[in-house]
Amino acid sequence: MVFFWRATVPASAPAVRSVELAVTGRLPRSGRGPYAGLNLGGHVGDDPRSVERNRRQVADALQVPRQRLLFLEQVHGGTVVQADGPWDGDAPEADGVVTTVPDLALAVLVADCVPVLLHDAGSGVVGAVHAGRPGMMAGIVPAAVRRMRALGATQVRAVLGPSVCAGCYEVPGDLAQAAAAVSPASAARSRSGTPAIDVAAGVAEQLAAEAVPVQRIGGCTREEQELYSYRREATTGRFAGVVVLRSASGVAG
């Protein structure tokens, strides 16, 4: 089993493409040590051969060629790029990606941050965003929505995948205040009553300001053993949020 969660937005008319949304899990027991499971992160110290096998497994499960499963060089910033096909060379440094091209699987890697999957099946535009605290504060999610609208999207919807919950995300008080100054809904308290940040709530608030409906997938990464969590383990793997705009005929070559 590759996916922690998976759903399809069906085509509502002959001219409308379907969209597939997924969150991978740690469920297949491959890999070793802290990377045991389906680690997709190539920057965390795992064997590159194991990471590539896992990425191929995800591509196969999504029924796309491996070169059409796209990852980013994530840097906790506010940059959103557009994908028009498989990357030509190294993946770009960015934390958001959008496309109008069918059968490109856009993936973002997380291990406590919020994977944000954006879709407008009717307009044929999708996107994926890695939204941690820095990205939320940089406004990367609204930037991705605006980038999609510039490509013709008119009814963007969002899925927020599992992330660390506010009760488990204790931070220094000044950091919590800085985040709340950007997104007031992110202000929170940990289970012990100390300052905390609810990144998912902050992202949802930003999406509401953009008039984007939100679906949230439950599960705290620190508490859910079937997901990787940096807060829980420090040295660990990464799972992914993935979105695919399907072609009318099925799978691209």
Coordinates of C-alpha atoms in Angstrom, one line a residue:
M1 CA 0.0 0.0 0.0
V2 CA 1.6 3.2 -1.2
F3 CA -0.9 5.9 -0.1
F4 CA -2.0 7.1 3.2
W5 CA -4.9 8.9 1.5
R6 CA -6.1 9.1 -2.1
A7 CA -9.1 10.6 -4.0
T8 CA -10.2 11.4 -7.5
V9 CA -12.1 14.5 -8.6
P10 CA -14.1 13.0 -11.5
A11 CA -14.7 14.6 -14.8
S12 CA -18.0 16.4 -14.7
A13 CA -18.4 16.8 -18.4
P14 CA -16.7 15.4 -21.6
A15 CA -14.4 18.4 -21.9
V16 CA -13.4 18.4 -18.2
R17 CA -10.4 16.4 -17.1
S18 CA -10.3 14.4 -13.9
V19 CA -7.8 15.2 -11.1
E20 CA -6.1 12.7 -8.8
L21 CA -5.0 13.7 -5.3
A22 CA -2.9 11.6 -3.0
V23 CA -0.8 11.6 0.1
T24 CA 1.8 8.9 0.4
G25 CA 2.4 7.0 3.6
R26 CA 5.2 5.1 5.4
L27 CA 3.3 1.9 5.0
P28 CA 5.5 -0.2 2.7
R29 CA 8.2 -1.6 5.0
S30 CA 11.2 -1.0 2.8
G31 CA 14.3 1.0 3.7
R32 CA 16.3 0.8 6.9
G33 CA 16.6 2.6 10.2
P34 CA 14.9 6.0 10.4
Y35 CA 14.0 5.8 6.7
A36 CA 12.1 2.6 7.0
G37 CA 9.0 2.8 4.9
L38 CA 8.4 4.7 1.7
N39 CA 11.0 7.6 2.1
L40 CA 10.8 9.9 -0.9
G41 CA 13.2 12.5 0.3
G42 CA 16.6 12.5 -1.5
H43 CA 18.2 15.1 0.9
V44 CA 17.8 13.4 4.3
G45 CA 20.7 11.0 4.3
D46 CA 19.0 7.9 2.9
D47 CA 20.5 5.6 0.2
P48 CA 19.8 7.4 -3.2
R49 CA 19.0 4.0 -4.8
S50 CA 16.4 3.3 -2.2
V51 CA 14.8 6.7 -2.6
E52 CA 14.7 6.2 -6.4
R53 CA 13.1 2.8 -6.0
N54 CA 10.4 4.4 -3.8
R55 CA 9.8 7.2 -6.2
R56 CA 9.4 4.7 -9.0
Q57 CA 6.9 2.8 -6.9
V58 CA 4.8 5.9 -6.4
A59 CA 5.0 6.7 -10.2
D60 CA 3.8 3.2 -11.0
A61 CA 0.9 3.4 -8.5
L62 CA -0.1 6.7 -10.1
Q63 CA 0.3 5.2 -13.6
V64 CA 2.7 7.8 -14.8
P65 CA 6.2 7.3 -16.2
R66 CA 8.8 8.0 -13.6
Q67 CA 10.1 11.1 -15.4
R68 CA 6.7 12.6 -15.1
L69 CA 6.7 12.4 -11.3
L70 CA 8.1 15.9 -10.5
F71 CA 9.8 16.9 -7.2
L72 CA 11.2 20.3 -6.3
E73 CA 14.4 21.4 -4.6
Q74 CA 12.5 22.8 -1.6
V75 CA 14.0 25.7 0.3
H76 CA 11.2 26.9 2.6
G77 CA 10.6 29.9 0.5
G78 CA 7.9 31.7 -1.4
T79 CA 8.7 30.7 -5.0
V80 CA 6.2 29.1 -7.3
V81 CA 7.2 27.6 -10.6
Q82 CA 5.3 26.4 -13.7
A83 CA 5.9 22.9 -15.0
D84 CA 5.4 22.3 -18.8
G85 CA 6.8 18.8 -18.8
P86 CA 9.5 16.8 -17.1
W87 CA 12.3 18.9 -15.6
D88 CA 15.2 19.7 -18.0
G89 CA 18.1 19.0 -15.7
D90 CA 17.9 19.5 -11.9
A91 CA 14.7 20.3 -10.2
P92 CA 14.1 24.0 -9.6
E93 CA 14.5 25.7 -6.2
A94 CA 10.9 26.3 -5.2
D95 CA 8.2 25.3 -2.8
G96 CA 5.3 25.5 -5.1
V97 CA 4.5 24.2 -8.6
V98 CA 1.6 24.6 -11.0
T99 CA 0.7 23.1 -14.4
T100 CA -1.9 22.9 -17.1
V101 CA -0.2 19.8 -18.6
P102 CA -2.0 16.4 -18.2
D103 CA -0.3 13.4 -16.6
L104 CA 2.4 15.4 -14.8
A105 CA 2.4 14.3 -11.1
L106 CA 3.3 17.3 -9.0
A107 CA 4.8 16.3 -5.7
V108 CA 5.9 18.1 -2.6
L109 CA 7.8 16.5 0.3
V110 CA 6.9 16.9 3.9
A111 CA 7.5 15.6 7.4
D112 CA 5.5 18.0 9.5
C113 CA 4.8 20.8 7.1
V114 CA 1.5 21.1 5.2
P115 CA 1.2 19.5 1.8
V116 CA -1.3 21.7 -0.1
L117 CA -2.9 20.2 -3.2
L118 CA -4.7 22.8 -5.4
H119 CA -7.0 21.9 -8.3
D120 CA -9.5 23.3 -10.8
A121 CA -10.6 20.3 -12.9
G122 CA -13.0 22.5 -15.0
S123 CA -10.2 24.9 -16.1
G124 CA -7.5 22.2 -16.2
V125 CA -5.1 23.7 -13.8
V126 CA -3.5 22.0 -10.7
G127 CA -0.7 22.8 -8.2
A128 CA 1.1 21.5 -5.2
V129 CA 2.7 23.5 -2.4
H130 CA 5.1 22.7 0.5
A131 CA 3.8 25.0 3.2
G132 CA 5.8 25.1 6.4
R133 CA 5.9 28.0 8.8
P134 CA 8.3 30.0 6.7
G135 CA 6.3 29.3 3.5
M136 CA 3.0 30.3 5.2
M137 CA 4.6 33.5 6.4
A138 CA 6.0 34.2 2.9
G139 CA 2.5 33.7 1.5
I140 CA 3.4 30.9 -0.9
V141 CA -0.1 29.4 -0.9
P142 CA -1.9 32.5 -2.0
A143 CA 0.9 33.0 -4.5
A144 CA 0.2 29.6 -6.0
V145 CA -3.5 30.3 -6.2
R146 CA -2.8 33.5 -8.0
R147 CA -0.4 31.8 -10.4
M148 CA -3.2 29.2 -11.2
R149 CA -5.7 32.0 -11.8
A150 CA -3.2 33.6 -14.2
L151 CA -3.3 30.3 -16.1
G152 CA -7.1 30.4 -16.4
A153 CA -8.2 28.7 -13.2
T154 CA -11.6 30.0 -12.0
Q155 CA -12.7 27.6 -9.3
V156 CA -9.6 26.6 -7.3
R157 CA -10.1 24.1 -4.5
A158 CA -7.6 22.9 -1.9
V159 CA -6.7 19.8 0.0
L160 CA -4.5 20.2 3.1
G161 CA -2.7 16.9 3.9
P162 CA -1.6 15.8 7.3
S163 CA 0.8 18.0 9.2
V164 CA 2.0 18.6 12.8
C165 CA -0.9 19.7 14.9
A166 CA -0.8 22.9 17.0
G167 CA -0.6 20.9 20.2
C168 CA 2.7 19.3 19.1
Y169 CA 4.2 22.5 17.5
E170 CA 5.6 24.4 20.4
V171 CA 7.8 27.4 19.4
P172 CA 9.4 30.4 21.1
G173 CA 6.9 33.2 21.9
D174 CA 8.4 35.7 19.5
L175 CA 8.1 33.2 16.6
A176 CA 4.5 32.5 17.4
Q177 CA 3.8 36.2 17.5
A178 CA 5.5 36.7 14.1
A179 CA 3.4 33.9 12.5
A180 CA 0.2 35.3 14.0
A181 CA 1.0 38.7 12.6
V182 CA 0.8 37.2 9.1
S183 CA -2.1 34.7 9.8
P184 CA -3.9 35.3 13.0
A185 CA -5.5 31.8 12.9
S186 CA -2.1 30.3 13.3
A187 CA -1.9 31.5 16.9
A188 CA -2.2 28.5 19.2
R189 CA -1.1 26.8 22.4
S190 CA 0.7 23.5 22.8
R191 CA -0.7 20.8 25.0
S192 CA 1.5 22.1 27.9
G193 CA 0.1 25.6 27.4
T194 CA 3.2 27.1 25.8
P195 CA 3.2 29.3 22.6
A196 CA 2.6 27.2 19.4
I197 CA 1.8 27.6 15.7
D198 CA -1.1 25.9 13.8
V199 CA 0.4 26.1 10.3
A200 CA -2.6 24.3 8.7
A201 CA -5.0 26.8 10.3
G202 CA -2.9 29.7 9.0
V203 CA -2.9 28.2 5.5
A204 CA -6.6 27.6 5.6
E205 CA -7.2 31.2 6.7
Q206 CA -5.1 32.4 3.7
L207 CA -7.0 30.2 1.3
A208 CA -10.3 31.5 2.7
A209 CA -9.1 35.0 2.0
E210 CA -8.6 33.9 -1.6
A211 CA -12.1 32.4 -1.7
V212 CA -10.7 28.9 -2.0
P213 CA -12.7 26.0 -0.4
V214 CA -10.6 23.8 1.8
Q215 CA -10.7 20.1 2.5
R216 CA -8.5 19.0 5.4
I217 CA -7.1 15.4 5.7
G218 CA -6.9 14.4 9.4
G219 CA -3.8 13.2 11.2
C220 CA -1.0 14.8 13.1
T221 CA 2.4 13.8 11.7
R222 CA 4.0 13.7 15.1
E223 CA 1.3 11.4 16.5
E224 CA 0.7 9.2 13.4
Q225 CA 3.3 6.5 13.1
E226 CA 2.4 5.8 9.5
L227 CA 3.8 9.3 8.5
Y228 CA 7.3 10.7 8.8
S229 CA 7.8 13.4 11.4
Y230 CA 10.8 15.6 11.9
R231 CA 9.5 16.8 15.2
R232 CA 9.1 13.2 16.4
E233 CA 12.4 11.7 15.1
A234 CA 14.7 14.5 13.7
T235 CA 16.5 12.1 11.4
T236 CA 13.7 10.7 9.3
G237 CA 12.3 10.3 5.8
R238 CA 9.7 12.4 3.9
F239 CA 6.3 11.6 2.5
A240 CA 4.6 13.5 -0.3
G241 CA 1.4 15.2 -1.4
V242 CA 0.8 14.6 -5.1
V243 CA -1.7 16.0 -7.6
V244 CA -2.2 14.8 -11.2
L245 CA -4.3 16.4 -13.9
R246 CA -5.4 13.4 -16.0
S247 CA -5.5 13.4 -19.8
A248 CA -8.7 12.5 -21.5
S249 CA -7.2 9.3 -22.9
G250 CA -5.5 8.1 -19.7
V251 CA -1.7 8.1 -19.4
A252 CA 0.9 10.0 -21.2
G253 CA 3.9 8.3 -22.7

